[in-house]
C-alpha positions as a Python dict, from the first residue, in 0.01 Angstrom:
ca = {
    (1, 'Q'): (0, 0, 0),
    (2, 'G'): (167, -330, 0),
    (3, 'L'): (-130, -509, -151),
    (4, 'S'): (-65, -729, -446),
    (5, 'F'): (-335, -744, -706),
    (6, 'P'): (-378, -1006, -971),
    (7, 'P'): (-308, -896, -1322),
    (8, 'L'): (-587, -743, -1517),
    (9, 'W'): (-564, -1018, -1778),
    (10, 'D'): (-727, -1348, -1703),
    (11, 'A'): (-588, -1686, -1789),
    (12, 'M'): (-718, -1679, -2146),
    (13, 'G'): (-560, -1350, -2222),
    (14, 'A'): (-889, -1172, -2240),
    (15, 'C'): (-940, -834, -2102),
    (16, 'V'): (-1126, -824, -1776),
    (17, 'S'): (-1380, -558, -1703),
    (18, 'A'): (-1334, -295, -1434),
    (19, 'K'): (-1612, -443, -1222),
    (20, 'T'): (-1446, -777, -1221),
    (21, 'V'): (-1115, -622, -1124),
    (22, 'H'): (-1284, -428, -854),
    (23, 'A'): (-1456, -745, -724),
    (24, 'Q'): (-1131, -937, -741),
    (25, 'R'): (-956, -662, -547),
    (26, 'E'): (-1229, -664, -283),
    (27, 'L'): (-1218, -1042, -268),
    (28, 'H'): (-841, -1032, -233),
    (29, 'A'): (-870, -763, 36),
    (30, 'L'): (-1133, -969, 218),
    (31, 'R'): (-904, -1274, 208),
    (32, 'Q'): (-619, -1071, 347),
    (33, 'L'): (-854, -924, 610),
    (34, 'Q'): (-971, -1276, 701),
    (35, 'E'): (-608, -1386, 722),
    (36, 'A'): (-526, -1087, 944),
    (37, 'Q'): (-835, -1154, 1159),
    (38, 'R'): (-743, -1520, 1187),
    (39, 'N'): (-385, -1425, 1286),
    (40, 'A'): (-521, -1167, 1532),
    (41, 'S'): (-765, -1424, 1668),
    (42, 'E'): (-484, -1676, 1709),
    (43, 'D'): (-273, -1410, 1881),
    (44, 'V'): (-564, -1319, 2111),
    (45, 'S'): (-623, -1690, 2185),
    (46, 'R'): (-254, -1740, 2256),
    (47, 'V'): (-248, -1431, 2483),
    (48, 'K'): (-566, -1551, 2658),
    (49, 'T'): (-414, -1896, 2705),
    (50, 'Q'): (-94, -1743, 2844),
    (51, 'H'): (-301, -1518, 3070),
    (52, 'L'): (-512, -1813, 3193),
    (53, 'D'): (-194, -2015, 3252),
    (54, 'R'): (-47, -1728, 3453),
    (55, 'V'): (-373, -1685, 3649),
    (56, 'D'): (-385, -2061, 3719),
    (57, 'K'): (-21, -2055, 3828),
    (58, 'M'): (-92, -1755, 4053),
    (59, 'K'): (-394, -1936, 4201),
    (60, 'V'): (-184, -2244, 4271),
    (61, 'D'): (92, -2030, 4423),
    (62, 'H'): (-164, -1836, 4627),
    (63, 'T'): (-333, -2157, 4750),
    (64, 'T'): (6, -2306, 4840),
    (65, 'E'): (110, -1990, 5024),
    (66, 'V'): (-223, -1974, 5212),
    (67, 'R'): (-187, -2342, 5310),
    (68, 'E'): (170, -2282, 5432),
    (69, 'L'): (58, -1978, 5630),
    (70, 'N'): (-228, -2177, 5785),
    (71, 'E'): (17, -2452, 5880),
    (72, 'R'): (252, -2197, 6036),
    (73, 'I'): (-37, -2042, 6229),
    (74, 'S'): (-148, -2388, 6346),
    (75, 'K'): (205, -2469, 6460),
    (76, 'M'): (231, -2135, 6641),
    (77, 'I'): (-104, -2194, 6812),
    (78, 'E'): (0, -2547, 6906),
    (79, 'A'): (334, -2424, 7040),
    (80, 'T'): (161, -2150, 7238),
    (81, 'S'): (-95, -2398, 7371),
    (82, 'D'): (182, -2640, 7471),
    (83, 'E'): (373, -2358, 7637),
    (84, 'N'): (63, -2239, 7824),
    (85, 'R'): (-16, -2596, 7931),
    (86, 'K'): (340, -2643, 8060),
    (87, 'I'): (324, -2310, 8245),
    (88, 'Q'): (-12, -2409, 8393),
    (89, 'E'): (120, -2751, 8498),
    (90, 'A'): (427, -2591, 8656),
    (91, 'H'): (202, -2344, 8839),
    (92, 'M'): (-23, -2625, 8962),
    (93, 'D'): (281, -2825, 9078),
    (94, 'E'): (411, -2521, 9263),
    (95, 'M'): (70, -2457, 9421),
    (96, 'R'): (42, -2822, 9527),
    (97, 'Q'): (392, -2814, 9680),
    (98, 'M'): (311, -2488, 9861),
    (99, 'H'): (-13, -2639, 9990),
    (100, 'E'): (170, -2951, 10111),
    (101, 'R'): (436, -2737, 10282),
    (102, 'H'): (166, -2522, 10439),
    (103, 'T'): (-27, -2828, 10558),
    (104, 'K'): (289, -2979, 10710),
    (105, 'E'): (376, -2648, 10875),
    (106, 'V'): (25, -2608, 11020),
    (107, 'R'): (30, -2969, 11142),
    (108, 'R'): (374, -2916, 11302),
    (109, 'I'): (256, -2592, 11466),
    (110, 'Q'): (-59, -2765, 11594),
    (111, 'E'): (147, -3052, 11737),
    (112, 'D'): (394, -2810, 11893),
    (113, 'H'): (108, -2608, 12040),
    (114, 'H'): (-63, -2921, 12170),
    (115, 'N'): (261, -3046, 12329),
    (116, 'H'): (333, -2705, 12476),
    (117, 'M'): (-20, -2674, 12619),
    (118, 'S'): (-1, -3028, 12760),
    (119, 'Q'): (329, -2944, 12929),
    (120, 'E'): (185, -2617, 13060),
    (121, 'L'): (-118, -2798, 13195),
    (122, 'L'): (101, -3060, 13364),
    (123, 'R'): (320, -2789, 13512),
    (124, 'H'): (13, -2602, 13643),
    (125, 'V'): (-136, -2922, 13785),
    (126, 'E'): (192, -2992, 13963),
    (127, 'E'): (203, -2636, 14095),
    (128, 'V'): (-157, -2660, 14219),
    (129, 'R'): (-82, -2994, 14383),
    (130, 'K'): (225, -2848, 14551),
    (131, 'L'): (23, -2549, 14667),
    (132, 'Q'): (-248, -2783, 14801),
    (133, 'V'): (11, -2989, 14987),
    (134, 'E'): (179, -2675, 15122),
    (135, 'Y'): (-160, -2532, 15229),
    (136, 'R'): (-254, -2854, 15409),
    (137, 'N'): (85, -2871, 15576),
    (138, 'Q'): (48, -2512, 15694),
    (139, 'L'): (-299, -2587, 15831),
    (140, 'K'): (-166, -2899, 16003),
    (141, 'G'): (119, -2693, 16142),
    (142, 'L'): (-139, -2455, 16285),
    (143, 'G'): (-332, -2752, 16426),
    (144, 'V'): (-646, -2707, 16220),
    (145, 'D'): (-835, -3020, 16126),
    (146, 'M'): (-954, -3011, 15765),
    (147, 'K'): (-1249, -3240, 15834),
    (148, 'Y'): (-1358, -3015, 16118),
    (149, 'L'): (-1347, -2713, 15886),
    (150, 'Q'): (-1541, -2888, 15614),
    (151, 'G'): (-1806, -3027, 15849),
    (152, 'S'): (-1884, -2756, 16102),
    (153, 'L'): (-1779, -2424, 15967),
    (154, 'A'): (-2000, -2305, 15690),
    (155, 'A'): (-1934, -2010, 15469),
    (156, 'P'): (-2136, -1702, 15556),
    (157, 'G'): (-2474, -1715, 15387),
    (158, 'W'): (-2461, -2093, 15347),
    (159, 'C'): (-2817, -2222, 15366),
    (160, 'G'): (-2755, -2595, 15375),
    (161, 'P'): (-2663, -2828, 15656),
    (162, 'G'): (-2324, -2767, 15807),
    (163, 'N'): (-2188, -3121, 15771),
    (164, 'F'): (-2259, -3146, 15395),
    (165, 'S'): (-1928, -3166, 15206),
    (166, 'M'): (-1873, -3066, 14847),
    (167, 'A'): (-1729, -3309, 14590),
    (168, 'K'): (-1374, -3223, 14487),
    (169, 'E'): (-1215, -3285, 14148),
    (170, 'T'): (-846, -3368, 14139),
    (171, 'V'): (-627, -3399, 13828),
    (172, 'Y'): (-325, -3632, 13846),
    (173, 'S'): (-35, -3674, 13611),
    (174, 'N'): (75, -4030, 13538),
    (175, 'G'): (371, -4039, 13297),
    (176, 'G'): (249, -3755, 13078),
    (177, 'A'): (-119, -3857, 13076),
    (178, 'L'): (-372, -3667, 13283),
    (179, 'E'): (-625, -3845, 13502),
    (180, 'K'): (-922, -3690, 13672),
    (181, 'S'): (-1078, -3818, 13993),
    (182, 'I'): (-1365, -3692, 14204),
    (183, 'T'): (-1350, -3729, 14584),
    (184, 'P'): (-1646, -3652, 14808),
}
């Protein structure tokens, strides 16, 4: 079976016994078996080393890939955060501008309303003054004395003295400003 056996004659040319031949064959077989085991062990060690090298290389590749993915995720998060911050800043700027426009518009409307009401009040004061003047002129035209009416004629149901006069408030317009005076 491909095994080579030493010759049955020893170095001295003597005949070797069958036990010795058998022991030599076993010894030779054991040496070949040890050689085969050593070769197999070396092959297994070489395969293990190659496997460990491949595993180490895969671990390094895996670690590198995980690191790159983490960096990409970090960059995406940073980009999203920057984008959200910019959107939020733009929204806040827009809200501030809208608030400023609203405040200016409300202030303008308040000023317009104040000016309009002041003009209305002045116009009404002038109308009342004109009506008072017209009323007095009509009474004068009829010959009625205002002091006589205030002093002697009392309104029906008036309990006080007849010559007691009421204080009168008058509003005057002087160049856009209103003045108030009380005359007895």
